[in-house]
Coordinates of C-alpha atoms and ligand atoms in Angstrom, one line a residue:
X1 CA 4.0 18.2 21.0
X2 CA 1.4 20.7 20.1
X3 CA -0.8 17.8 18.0
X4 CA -0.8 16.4 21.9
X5 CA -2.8 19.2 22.7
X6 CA -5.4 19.1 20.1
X7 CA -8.4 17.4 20.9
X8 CA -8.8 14.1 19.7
X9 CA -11.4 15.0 17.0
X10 CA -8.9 16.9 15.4
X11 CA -6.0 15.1 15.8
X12 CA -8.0 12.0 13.6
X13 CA -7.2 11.3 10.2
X14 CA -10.9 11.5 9.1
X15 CA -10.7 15.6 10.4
X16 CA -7.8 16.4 8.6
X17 CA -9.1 14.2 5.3
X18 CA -12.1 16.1 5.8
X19 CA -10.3 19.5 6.6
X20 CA -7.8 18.9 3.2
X21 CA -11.1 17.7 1.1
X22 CA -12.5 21.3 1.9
X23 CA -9.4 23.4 1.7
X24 CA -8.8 21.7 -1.7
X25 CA -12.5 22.0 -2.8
X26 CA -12.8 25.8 -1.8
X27 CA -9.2 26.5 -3.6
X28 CA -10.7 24.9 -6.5
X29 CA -14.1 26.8 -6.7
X30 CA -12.1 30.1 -6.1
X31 CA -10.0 29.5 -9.3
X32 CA -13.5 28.1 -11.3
X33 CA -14.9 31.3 -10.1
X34 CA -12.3 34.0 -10.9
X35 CA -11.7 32.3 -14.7
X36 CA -15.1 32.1 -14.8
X37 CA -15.3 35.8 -14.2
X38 CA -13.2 37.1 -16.8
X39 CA -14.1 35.1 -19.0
X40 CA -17.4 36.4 -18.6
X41 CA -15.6 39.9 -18.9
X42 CA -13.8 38.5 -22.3
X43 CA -16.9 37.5 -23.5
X44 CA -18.8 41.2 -22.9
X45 CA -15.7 42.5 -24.6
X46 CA -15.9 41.3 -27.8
X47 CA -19.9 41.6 -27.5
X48 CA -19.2 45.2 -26.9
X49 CA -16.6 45.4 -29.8
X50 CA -19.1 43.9 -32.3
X51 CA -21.5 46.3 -31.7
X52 CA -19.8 49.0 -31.9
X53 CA -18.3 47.7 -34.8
X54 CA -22.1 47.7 -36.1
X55 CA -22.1 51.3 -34.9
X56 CA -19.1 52.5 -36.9
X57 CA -20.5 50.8 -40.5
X58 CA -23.6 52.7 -39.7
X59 CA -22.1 56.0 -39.5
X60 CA -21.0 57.0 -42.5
X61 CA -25.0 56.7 -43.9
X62 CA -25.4 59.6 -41.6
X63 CA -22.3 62.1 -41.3
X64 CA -21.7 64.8 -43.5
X65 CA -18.1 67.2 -43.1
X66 CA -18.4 70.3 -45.1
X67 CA -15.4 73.1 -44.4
X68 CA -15.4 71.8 -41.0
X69 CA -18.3 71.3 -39.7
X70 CA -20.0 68.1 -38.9
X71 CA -23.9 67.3 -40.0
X72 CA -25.8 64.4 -39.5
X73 CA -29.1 63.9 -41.6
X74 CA -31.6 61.2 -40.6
X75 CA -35.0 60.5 -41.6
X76 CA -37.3 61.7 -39.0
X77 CA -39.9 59.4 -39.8
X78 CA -37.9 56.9 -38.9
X79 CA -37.8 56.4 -35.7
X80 CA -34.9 54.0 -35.7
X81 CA -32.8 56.0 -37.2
X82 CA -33.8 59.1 -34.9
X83 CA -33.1 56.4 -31.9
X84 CA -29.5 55.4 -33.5
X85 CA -28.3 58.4 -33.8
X86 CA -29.5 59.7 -30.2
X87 CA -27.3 57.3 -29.0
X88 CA -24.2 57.3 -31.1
X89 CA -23.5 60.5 -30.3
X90 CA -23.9 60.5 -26.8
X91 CA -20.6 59.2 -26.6
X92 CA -18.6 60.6 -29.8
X93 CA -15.9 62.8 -30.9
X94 CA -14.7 64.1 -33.8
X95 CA -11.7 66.0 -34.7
X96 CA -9.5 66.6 -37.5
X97 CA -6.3 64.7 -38.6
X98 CA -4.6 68.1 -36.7
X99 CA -6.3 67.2 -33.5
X100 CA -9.0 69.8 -33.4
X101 CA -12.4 69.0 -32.2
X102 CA -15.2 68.9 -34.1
X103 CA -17.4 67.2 -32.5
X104 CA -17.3 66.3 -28.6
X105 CA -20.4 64.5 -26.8
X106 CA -20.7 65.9 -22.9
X107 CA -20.8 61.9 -22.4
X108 CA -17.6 61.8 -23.6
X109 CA -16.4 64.7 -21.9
X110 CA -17.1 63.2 -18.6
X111 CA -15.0 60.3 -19.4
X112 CA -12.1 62.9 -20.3
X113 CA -11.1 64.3 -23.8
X114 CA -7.2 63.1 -25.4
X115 CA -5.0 66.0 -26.2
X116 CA -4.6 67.6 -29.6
X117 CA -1.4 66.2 -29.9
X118 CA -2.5 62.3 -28.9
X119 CA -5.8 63.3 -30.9
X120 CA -3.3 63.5 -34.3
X121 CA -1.3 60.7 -33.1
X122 CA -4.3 58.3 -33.4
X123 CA -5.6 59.6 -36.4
X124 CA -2.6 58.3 -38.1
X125 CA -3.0 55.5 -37.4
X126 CA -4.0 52.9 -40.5
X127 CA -5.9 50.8 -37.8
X128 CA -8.7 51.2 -35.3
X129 CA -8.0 51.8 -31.9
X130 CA -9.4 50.2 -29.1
X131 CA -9.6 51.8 -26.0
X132 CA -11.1 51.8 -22.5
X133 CA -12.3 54.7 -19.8
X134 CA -13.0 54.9 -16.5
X135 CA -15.3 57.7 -14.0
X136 CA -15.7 56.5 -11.0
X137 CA -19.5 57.8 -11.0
X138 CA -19.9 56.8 -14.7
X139 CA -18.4 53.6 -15.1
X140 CA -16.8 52.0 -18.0
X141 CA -16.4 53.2 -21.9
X142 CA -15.2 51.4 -24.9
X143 CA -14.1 53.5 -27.6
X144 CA -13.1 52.6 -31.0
X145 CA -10.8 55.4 -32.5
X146 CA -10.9 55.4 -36.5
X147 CA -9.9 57.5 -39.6
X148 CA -13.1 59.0 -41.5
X149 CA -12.3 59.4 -45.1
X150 CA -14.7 62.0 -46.8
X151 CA -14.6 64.1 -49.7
X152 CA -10.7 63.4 -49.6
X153 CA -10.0 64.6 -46.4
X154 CA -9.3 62.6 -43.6
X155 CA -11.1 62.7 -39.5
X156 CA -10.7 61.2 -36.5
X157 CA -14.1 59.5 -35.5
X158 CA -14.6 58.0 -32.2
X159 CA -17.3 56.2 -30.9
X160 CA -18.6 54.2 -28.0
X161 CA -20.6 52.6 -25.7
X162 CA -20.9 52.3 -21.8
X163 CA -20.1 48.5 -20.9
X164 CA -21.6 49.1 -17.2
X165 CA -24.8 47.7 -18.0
X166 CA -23.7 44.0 -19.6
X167 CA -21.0 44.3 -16.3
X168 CA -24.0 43.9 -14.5
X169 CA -23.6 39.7 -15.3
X170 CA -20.6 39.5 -14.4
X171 CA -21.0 41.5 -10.6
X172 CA -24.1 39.3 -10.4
X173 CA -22.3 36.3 -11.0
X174 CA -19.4 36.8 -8.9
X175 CA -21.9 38.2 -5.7
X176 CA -24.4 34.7 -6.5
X177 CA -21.0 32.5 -7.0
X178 CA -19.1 33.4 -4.2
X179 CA -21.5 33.8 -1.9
X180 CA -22.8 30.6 -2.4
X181 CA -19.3 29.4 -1.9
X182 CA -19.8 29.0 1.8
X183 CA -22.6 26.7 1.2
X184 CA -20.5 24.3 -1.0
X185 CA -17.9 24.3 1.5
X186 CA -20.0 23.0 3.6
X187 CA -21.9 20.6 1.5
X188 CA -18.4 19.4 0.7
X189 CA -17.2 19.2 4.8
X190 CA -19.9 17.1 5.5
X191 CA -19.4 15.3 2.4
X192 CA -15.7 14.6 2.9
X193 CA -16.6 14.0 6.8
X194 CA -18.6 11.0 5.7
X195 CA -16.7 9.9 3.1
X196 CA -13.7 9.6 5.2
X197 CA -15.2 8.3 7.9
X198 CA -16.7 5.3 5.6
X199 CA -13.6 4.6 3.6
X200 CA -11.7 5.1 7.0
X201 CA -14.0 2.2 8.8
X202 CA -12.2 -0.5 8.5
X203 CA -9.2 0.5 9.9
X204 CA -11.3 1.6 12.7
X205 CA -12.5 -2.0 13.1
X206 CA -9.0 -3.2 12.9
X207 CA -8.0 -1.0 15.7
X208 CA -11.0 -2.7 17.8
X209 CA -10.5 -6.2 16.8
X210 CA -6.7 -5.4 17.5
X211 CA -7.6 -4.2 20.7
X212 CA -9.7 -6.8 21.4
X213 CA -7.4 -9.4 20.7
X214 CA -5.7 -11.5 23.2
X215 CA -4.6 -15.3 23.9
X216 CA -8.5 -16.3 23.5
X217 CA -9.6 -14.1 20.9
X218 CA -7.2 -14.9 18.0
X219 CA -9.5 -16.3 16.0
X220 CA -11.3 -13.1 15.3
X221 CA -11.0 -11.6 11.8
X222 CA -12.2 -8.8 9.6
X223 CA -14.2 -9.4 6.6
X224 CA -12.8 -8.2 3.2
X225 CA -15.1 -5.4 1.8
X226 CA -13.7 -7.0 -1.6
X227 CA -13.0 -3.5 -2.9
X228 CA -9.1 -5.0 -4.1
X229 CA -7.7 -1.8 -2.9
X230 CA -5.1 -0.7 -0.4
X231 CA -7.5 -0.9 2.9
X232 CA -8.5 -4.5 1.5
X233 CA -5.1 -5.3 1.1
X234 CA -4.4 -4.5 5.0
X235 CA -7.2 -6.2 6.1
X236 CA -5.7 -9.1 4.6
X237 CA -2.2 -8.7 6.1
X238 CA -4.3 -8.4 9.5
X239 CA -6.4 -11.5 9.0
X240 CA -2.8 -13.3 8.1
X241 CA -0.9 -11.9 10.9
X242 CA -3.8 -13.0 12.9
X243 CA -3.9 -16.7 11.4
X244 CA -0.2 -16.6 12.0
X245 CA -0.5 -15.4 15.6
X246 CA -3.3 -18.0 16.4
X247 CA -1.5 -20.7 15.1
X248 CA 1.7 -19.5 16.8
X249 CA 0.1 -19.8 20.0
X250 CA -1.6 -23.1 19.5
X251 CA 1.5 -23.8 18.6
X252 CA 3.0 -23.3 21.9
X253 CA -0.1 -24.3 24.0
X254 CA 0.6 -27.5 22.6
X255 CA 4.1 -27.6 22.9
X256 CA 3.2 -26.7 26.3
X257 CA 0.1 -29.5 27.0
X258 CA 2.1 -32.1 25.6
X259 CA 5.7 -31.2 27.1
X260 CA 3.8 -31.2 30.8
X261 CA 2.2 -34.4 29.7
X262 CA 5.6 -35.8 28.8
X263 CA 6.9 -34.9 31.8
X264 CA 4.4 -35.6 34.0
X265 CA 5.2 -39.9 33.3
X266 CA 8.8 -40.1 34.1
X267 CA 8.1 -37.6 37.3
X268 CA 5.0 -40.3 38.3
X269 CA 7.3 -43.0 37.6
X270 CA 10.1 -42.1 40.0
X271 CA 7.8 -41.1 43.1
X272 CA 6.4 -44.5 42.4
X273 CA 9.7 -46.1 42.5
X274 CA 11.2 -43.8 45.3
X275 CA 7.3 -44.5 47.6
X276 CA 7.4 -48.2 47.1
X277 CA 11.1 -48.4 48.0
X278 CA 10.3 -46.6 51.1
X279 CA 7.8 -48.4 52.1
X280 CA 8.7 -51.8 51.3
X281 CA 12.6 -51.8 50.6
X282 CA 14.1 -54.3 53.0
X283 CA 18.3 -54.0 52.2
X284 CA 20.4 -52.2 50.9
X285 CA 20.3 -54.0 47.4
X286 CA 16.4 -53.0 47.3
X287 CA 16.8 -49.3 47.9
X288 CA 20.0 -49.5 45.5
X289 CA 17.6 -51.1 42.9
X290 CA 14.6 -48.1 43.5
X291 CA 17.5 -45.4 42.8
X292 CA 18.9 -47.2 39.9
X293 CA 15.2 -47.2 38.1
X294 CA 14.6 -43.6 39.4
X295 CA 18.0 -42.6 38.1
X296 CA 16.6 -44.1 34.4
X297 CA 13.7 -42.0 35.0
X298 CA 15.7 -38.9 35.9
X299 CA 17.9 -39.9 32.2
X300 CA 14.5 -39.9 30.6
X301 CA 13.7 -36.8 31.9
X302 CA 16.0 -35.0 31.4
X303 CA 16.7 -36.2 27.8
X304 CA 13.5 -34.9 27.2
X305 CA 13.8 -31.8 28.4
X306 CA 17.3 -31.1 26.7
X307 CA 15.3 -31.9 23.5
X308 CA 12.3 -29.5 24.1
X309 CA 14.9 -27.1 24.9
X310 CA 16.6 -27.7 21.5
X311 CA 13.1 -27.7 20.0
X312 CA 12.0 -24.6 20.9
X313 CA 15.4 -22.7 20.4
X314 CA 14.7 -24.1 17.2
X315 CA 11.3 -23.1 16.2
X316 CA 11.8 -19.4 17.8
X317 CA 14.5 -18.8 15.7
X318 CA 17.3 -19.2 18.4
X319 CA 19.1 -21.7 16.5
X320 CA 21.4 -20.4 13.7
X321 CA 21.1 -21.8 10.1
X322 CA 24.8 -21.4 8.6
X323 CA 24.7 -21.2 4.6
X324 CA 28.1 -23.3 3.8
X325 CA 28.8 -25.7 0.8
X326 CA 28.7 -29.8 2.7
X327 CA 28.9 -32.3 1.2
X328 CA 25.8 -34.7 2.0
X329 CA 27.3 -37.3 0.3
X330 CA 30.0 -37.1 2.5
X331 CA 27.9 -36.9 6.2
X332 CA 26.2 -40.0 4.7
X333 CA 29.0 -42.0 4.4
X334 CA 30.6 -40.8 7.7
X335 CA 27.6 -41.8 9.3
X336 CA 26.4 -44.6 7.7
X337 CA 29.9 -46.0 9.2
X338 CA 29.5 -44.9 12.2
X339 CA 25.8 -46.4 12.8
X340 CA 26.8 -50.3 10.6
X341 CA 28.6 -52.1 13.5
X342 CA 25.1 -51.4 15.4
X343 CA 23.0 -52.4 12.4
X344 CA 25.6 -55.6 11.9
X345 CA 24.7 -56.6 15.4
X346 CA 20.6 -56.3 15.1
X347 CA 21.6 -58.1 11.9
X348 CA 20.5 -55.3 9.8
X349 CA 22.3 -54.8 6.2
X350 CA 22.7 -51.3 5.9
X351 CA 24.3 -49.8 2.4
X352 CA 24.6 -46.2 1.2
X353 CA 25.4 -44.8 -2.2
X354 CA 26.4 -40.9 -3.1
X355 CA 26.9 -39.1 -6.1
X356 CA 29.8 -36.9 -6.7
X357 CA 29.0 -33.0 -5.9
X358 CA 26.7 -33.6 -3.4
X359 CA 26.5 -30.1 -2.0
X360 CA 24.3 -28.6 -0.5
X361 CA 24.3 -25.1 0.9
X362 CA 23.4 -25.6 4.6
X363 CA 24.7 -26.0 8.2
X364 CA 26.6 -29.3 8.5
X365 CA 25.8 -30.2 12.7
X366 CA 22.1 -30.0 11.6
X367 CA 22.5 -31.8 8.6
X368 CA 24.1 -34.2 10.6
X369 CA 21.6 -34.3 13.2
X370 CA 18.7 -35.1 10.4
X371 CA 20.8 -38.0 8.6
X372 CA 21.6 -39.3 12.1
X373 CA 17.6 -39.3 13.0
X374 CA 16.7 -40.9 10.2
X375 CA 19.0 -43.0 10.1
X376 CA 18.4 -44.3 13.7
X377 CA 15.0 -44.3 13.1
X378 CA 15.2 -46.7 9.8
X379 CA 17.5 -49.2 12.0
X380 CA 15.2 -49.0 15.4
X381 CA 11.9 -49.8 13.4
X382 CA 13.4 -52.8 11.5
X383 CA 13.7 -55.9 12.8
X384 CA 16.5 -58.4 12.3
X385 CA 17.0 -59.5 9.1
X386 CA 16.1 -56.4 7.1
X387 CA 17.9 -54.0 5.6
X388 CA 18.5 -50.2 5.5
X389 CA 19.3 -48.1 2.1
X390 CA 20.7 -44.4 2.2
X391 CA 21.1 -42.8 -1.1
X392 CA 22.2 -39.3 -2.1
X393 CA 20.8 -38.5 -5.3
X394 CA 22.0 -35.1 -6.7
X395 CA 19.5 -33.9 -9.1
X396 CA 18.9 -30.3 -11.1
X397 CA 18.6 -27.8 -8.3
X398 CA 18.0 -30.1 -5.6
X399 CA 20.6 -32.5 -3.6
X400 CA 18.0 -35.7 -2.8
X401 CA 18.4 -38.0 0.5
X402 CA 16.6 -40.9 1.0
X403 CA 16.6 -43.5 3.2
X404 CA 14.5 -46.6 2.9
X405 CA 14.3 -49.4 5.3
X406 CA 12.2 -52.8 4.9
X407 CA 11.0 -52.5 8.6
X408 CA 7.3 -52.6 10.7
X409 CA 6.7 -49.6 8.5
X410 CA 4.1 -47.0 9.3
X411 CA -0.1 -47.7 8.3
X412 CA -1.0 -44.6 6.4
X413 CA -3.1 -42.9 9.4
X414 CA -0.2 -42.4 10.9
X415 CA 1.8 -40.4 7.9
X416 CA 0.3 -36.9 8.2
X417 CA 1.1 -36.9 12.0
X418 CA 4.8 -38.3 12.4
X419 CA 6.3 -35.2 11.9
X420 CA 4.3 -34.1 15.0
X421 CA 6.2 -32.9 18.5
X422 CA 5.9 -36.0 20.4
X423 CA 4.0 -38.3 18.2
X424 CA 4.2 -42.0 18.6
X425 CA 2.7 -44.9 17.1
X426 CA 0.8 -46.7 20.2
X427 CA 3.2 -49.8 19.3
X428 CA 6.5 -48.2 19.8
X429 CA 8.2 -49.1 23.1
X430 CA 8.4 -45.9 25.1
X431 CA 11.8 -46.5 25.9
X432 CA 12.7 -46.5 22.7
X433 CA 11.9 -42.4 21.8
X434 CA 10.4 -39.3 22.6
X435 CA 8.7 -38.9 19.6
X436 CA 10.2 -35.7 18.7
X437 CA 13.3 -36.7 16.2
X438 CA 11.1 -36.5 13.6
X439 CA 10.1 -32.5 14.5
X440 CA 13.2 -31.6 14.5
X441 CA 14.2 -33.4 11.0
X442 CA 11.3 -31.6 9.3
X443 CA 12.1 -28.1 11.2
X444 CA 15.8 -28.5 9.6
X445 CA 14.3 -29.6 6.3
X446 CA 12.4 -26.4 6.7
X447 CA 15.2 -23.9 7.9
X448 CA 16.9 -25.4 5.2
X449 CA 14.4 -24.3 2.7
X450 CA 13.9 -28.0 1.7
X451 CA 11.2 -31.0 1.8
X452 CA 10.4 -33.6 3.2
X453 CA 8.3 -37.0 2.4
X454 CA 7.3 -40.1 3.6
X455 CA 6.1 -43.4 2.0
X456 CA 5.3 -46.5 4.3
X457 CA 3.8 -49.7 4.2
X458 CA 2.7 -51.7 7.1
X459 CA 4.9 -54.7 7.2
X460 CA 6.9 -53.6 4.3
X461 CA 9.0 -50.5 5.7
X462 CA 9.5 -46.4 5.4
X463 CA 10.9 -44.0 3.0
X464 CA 12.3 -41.3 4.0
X465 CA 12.9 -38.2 1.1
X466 CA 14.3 -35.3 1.9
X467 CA 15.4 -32.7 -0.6
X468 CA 17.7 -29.7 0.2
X469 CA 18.7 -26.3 -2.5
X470 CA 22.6 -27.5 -3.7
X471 CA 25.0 -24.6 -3.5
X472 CA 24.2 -22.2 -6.2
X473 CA 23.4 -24.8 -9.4
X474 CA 26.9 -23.4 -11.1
X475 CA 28.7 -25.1 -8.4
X476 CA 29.4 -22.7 -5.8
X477 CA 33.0 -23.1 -4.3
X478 CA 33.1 -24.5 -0.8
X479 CA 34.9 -22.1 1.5
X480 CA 38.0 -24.8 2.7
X481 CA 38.4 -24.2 -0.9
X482 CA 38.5 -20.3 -1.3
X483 CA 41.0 -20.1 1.7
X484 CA 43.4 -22.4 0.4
X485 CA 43.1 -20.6 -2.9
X486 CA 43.4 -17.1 -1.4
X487 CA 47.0 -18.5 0.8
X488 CA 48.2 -19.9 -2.5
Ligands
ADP501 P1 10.8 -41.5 18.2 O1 11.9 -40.8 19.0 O2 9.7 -42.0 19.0 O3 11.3 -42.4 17.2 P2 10.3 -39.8 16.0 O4 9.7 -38.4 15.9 O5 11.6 -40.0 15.5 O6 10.1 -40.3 17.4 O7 9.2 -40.7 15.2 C1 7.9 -40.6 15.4 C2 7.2 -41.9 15.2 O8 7.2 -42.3 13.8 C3 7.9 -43.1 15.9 O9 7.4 -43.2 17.2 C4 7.6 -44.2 15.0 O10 6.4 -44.9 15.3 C5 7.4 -43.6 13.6 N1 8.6 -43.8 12.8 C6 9.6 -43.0 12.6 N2 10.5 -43.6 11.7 C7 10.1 -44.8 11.3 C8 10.5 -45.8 10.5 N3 11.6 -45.7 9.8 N4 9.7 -46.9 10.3 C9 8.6 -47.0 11.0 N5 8.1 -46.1 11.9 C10 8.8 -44.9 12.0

C-alpha cells in the first residue's frame, strides 16, 4: 500500500539496487575506517612503548640514590644528554618501595599522583607496569612503572611520554577518512545507479518488446548479450515463449484459413444445388434430387466440422489422455476384424500379427481411433488386388505398430506434409476425406509421447510406424487385473 505511494523512481528495482549498493558500501567503509583507526591507535602504542622502553635502559647511566635523595649527572657538553634528560623528567616519579616520593615531575603532577599505598603496591611488582592518563587540557600519558635496583635497595621509577602528538595521525585520519566518506557514497550512488541500470536493461527491453507484442508482432525477439548468466537465461525463456506463442497463433490462423476454406466448398456447393433447383427444377423428383445432393453436402459439412471440433479440443488440451495398461495387440486384432469383410469386398488381403504383452500405457478410444485411421487409410489408397499388413511388434521400451499396404503410395514431396490439418494429395477424390485423419493420428502419437513415420513409394504403397512408451518396461499390471486381485 504505502510502495503505491512512492513515486515511481523509487519504487524501481534499479533505486533500491542502487539505494542497497550505497547503504552496503557506506556500512562497509565505516567498519574499514573505525579498524583502521585503532589500529592506527595500536600501532602508536607499541611505538610509544618502545621508546619509552629506550627511555628506561637509558636511565640508569644517569640516576644516582644516596640516603634518599635522587641525583642525576650528565655531561654538559653534551648536548644530547642535557636534551634527554630535560625530557625524561618532565614526566617522572620516583618513590621508594614504601611509597614515598622522591622525585615527582609537575608534568606528572598534572596528570595526578598514585597513593602511597598503590605507590608500594606497584613497586612489588616483579614486572613493569603499563599504564595510561588522562587531563582533559593535557591529553594522554603512557607510563611505564618499574623497580630500580641500586646499591641494594630497591625504587619505584616511573617514566613517560605524552602520546597527544603521534594521536595527531590518527584524529587526522579519522577527520580526512570520514569526511571524505560522503564523497565515496556518492561516487558509489552513481556508480551503482549505472550499474544497475545497465545490468537491469534487458529486462527493461523485455518489458517493451512484451508490451509491444501483439497478434502481428510475434516475431519480435531480444538479442542474447551472450553473458550465460541469469538475465541471458530469461531472455532466452522470452525469445522461446515468444517462438512458441508465434507459432501458436500461426497455428490457429491456419487452422482458421483453411477450416473457412473447407467450409466454404460444401456451403458453395449446396446454394448451387438449392439455386439451380429453383430455377430450373420442373417435379417433384427434381427438387427431391437438389435436396438429396444438398443433404450430402450438409453430411460433408458437418462431418467436417465435428472433426475440427475434435481437432482443436485436441490440440488445446481439452481432450484427456488416460494413462492405462491396453493391449495394442489386442485393438489390432479387434479391428483388423472389424475392417476385413470391407477389405474382402475391395478384394484387399488384409493380415495382422501381434506379440504377446503388447501394452502400452495410453488411452484405449484414441488408440483406437489412430489404428482405425490408419487402417482405413491403408485399405482406401489400395486398389483391388493388393494387400494390407498390421503388425505389433513389442520391442525394449517401445510397443511398435505398423501398417504397410502395397497401394498408390505417396511421391516423397508429399511425406513431410501428410501429417498436415487438411492436407490432400491433388489425386485423392474429395469425397473420399477431409484430410485431417492423419493430424489427429500424429497429435495422439504425440499426447502419447510416441512417434510416428512414414515410408512410401509411388506405385508401390505406405508404411505406416508408429511407436508408443509400453507400461513401465517391468511389466506394469493392467488395472482389470489389480481389482480382481484386490476382491480376491
Ligand atoms: P484423408 O481423410 O484425406 O485420407 P488423411 O489426413 O488421413 O486425410 O491423409 C492425408 C493424405 O495422405 C491423404 O489425402 C492421402 O493422399 C495420403 N495418404 C494417407 N494414407 C495413405 C496411404 N496409406 N497410402 C497413400 N496415401 C495416403
Amino acid at each position: 500500500m504505502l510502495s503505491k505511494r512512492l513515486p515511481s523512481v523509487v519504487r524501481s528495482l534499479r533505486f533500491r539496487l542502487a539505494l542497497s549498493y550505497t547503504i552496503i558500501f557506506g556500512i562497509f567503509l565505516s567498519g574499514v575506517g573505525v579498524v583502521f583507526r585503532y589500529q592506527l591507535d595500536s600501532v602508536i602504542d607499541e611505538w610509544m612503548e618502545s621508546l619509552i622502553e629506550d627511555d628506561w635502559n637509558a636511565v640508569g647511566g644517569f640516576l644516582r640514590i644516596e640516603n634518599g635523595q635522587a641525583t642525576w649527572s650528565v655531561d654538559p657538553r653534551v648536548p644530547q644528554q642535557v636534551f634527554f634528560l630535560e625530557r625524561l623528567r618532565r614526566n617522572l616519579l620516583l618513590s621508594d618501595a614504601d611509597g614515598n616520593i622522591l622525585e615527582a615531575s609537575s608534568g606528572y603532577r598534572i596528570f595526578g599522583v598514585e597513593s602511597a599505598g598503590e605507590l608500594t603496591r606497584i613497586a612489588a611488582s616483579a614486572t613493569p607496569v603499563w599504564r595510561k592518563k588522562f587531563h582533559k587540557a593535557e591529553g594522554e600519558l603512557l607510563l611505564r612503572y618499574g623497580q630500580f635496583s641500586t646499591q641494594g635497595d630497591k625504587y619505584l621509577l616511573v617514566i613517560g611520554r605524552r602520546t597527544s602528538e603521534p594521536r595527531v595521525i590518527t584524529r587526522l585520519f579519522v577527520e580526512d577518512y570520514f569526511l571524505s566518506i560522503p564523497l565515496m557514497l556518492i561516487v558509489a550512488t552513481f556508480f551503482g545507479w549505472f550499474t544497475s541500470g545497465r545490468a537491469l536493461r534487458p529486462v527493461n527491453e523485455l518489458a517493451e518488446t512484451a508490451q509491444k507484442t501483439s497478434g502481428s508482432s510475434l516475431h519480435l525477439r531480444i538479442d542474447s548479450r551472450g553473458a550465460g548468466d541469469e538475465l541471458d537465461s530469461l531472455i532466452d525463456a522470452f525469445n522461446k515463449m515468444m517462438a512458441r506463442l508465434e507459432e501458436n497463433f500461426d497455428q490457429v490462423k491456419r487452422f482458421s484459413t483453411d477450416a473457412s476454406h473447407e467450409l466454404r466448398t460444401p456451403i458453395t456447393g449446396i446454394r448451387g444445388q438449392l439455386e439451380v433447383a429453383l430455377m430450373t427444377a420442373k417435379n417433384t423428383d427434381e427438387y427431391r434430387d437438389a435436396v438429396i445432393n444438398a443433404l450430402e453436402d450438409v453430411d460433408r459439412l458437418s462431418n467436417i466440422v465435428r472433426a475440427l471440433l475434435m481437432l482443436s479440443q485436441a490440440e488445446t488440451g481439452q481432450i484427456e489422455i488416460k494413462r492405462e495398461p491396453v493391449d495394442l495387440g489386442g485393438i489390432v486384432g479387434d479391428l483388423a476384424e472389424q475392417f476385413s469383410t470391407g477389405a474382402a469386398d475391395e478384394n484387399i488381403g488384409l493380415t495382422w500379427s501381434s506379440d504377446s504383452d503388447s501394452l502400452v500405457s495410453g488411452d484405449r478410444t484414441q488408440l483406437e481411433r489412430l489404428v482405425t485411421n490408419l487402417l482405413a487409410n491403408a485399405i482406401k489408397y489400395t486398389p483391388g488386388g493388393g494387400s494390407v499388413a498390421v503388425s505389433v511388434v513389442r520391442r525394449e521400451s517401445v510397443v511398435e505398430l505398423v501398417v504397410a499396404d502395397t497401394g498408390i503410395g505417396l511421391a516423397a514431396e508429399h511425406l513431410p506434409h501428410v501429417f498436415e490439418r487438411f492436407y490432400r494429395v491433388k489425386r485423392d477424390d474429395p469425397e473420399k476425406g477431409l484430410g485431417l485423419g492423419l493430424s489427429f493420428v500424429a497429435w495422439i502419437v504425440r499426447a502419447h509421447g510416441g512417434a510416428i513415420d512414414v515410408q512410401s513409394e509411388l506405385g508401390k504403397g505406405t508404411t505406416f510406424r508408429v511407436s508408443l512408451p509400453r507400461t513401465g518396461s517391468a511389466g506394469m499390471t493392467p488395472v482389470p487385473a489389480l481389482l480382481a486381485e484386490a476382491r480376491q
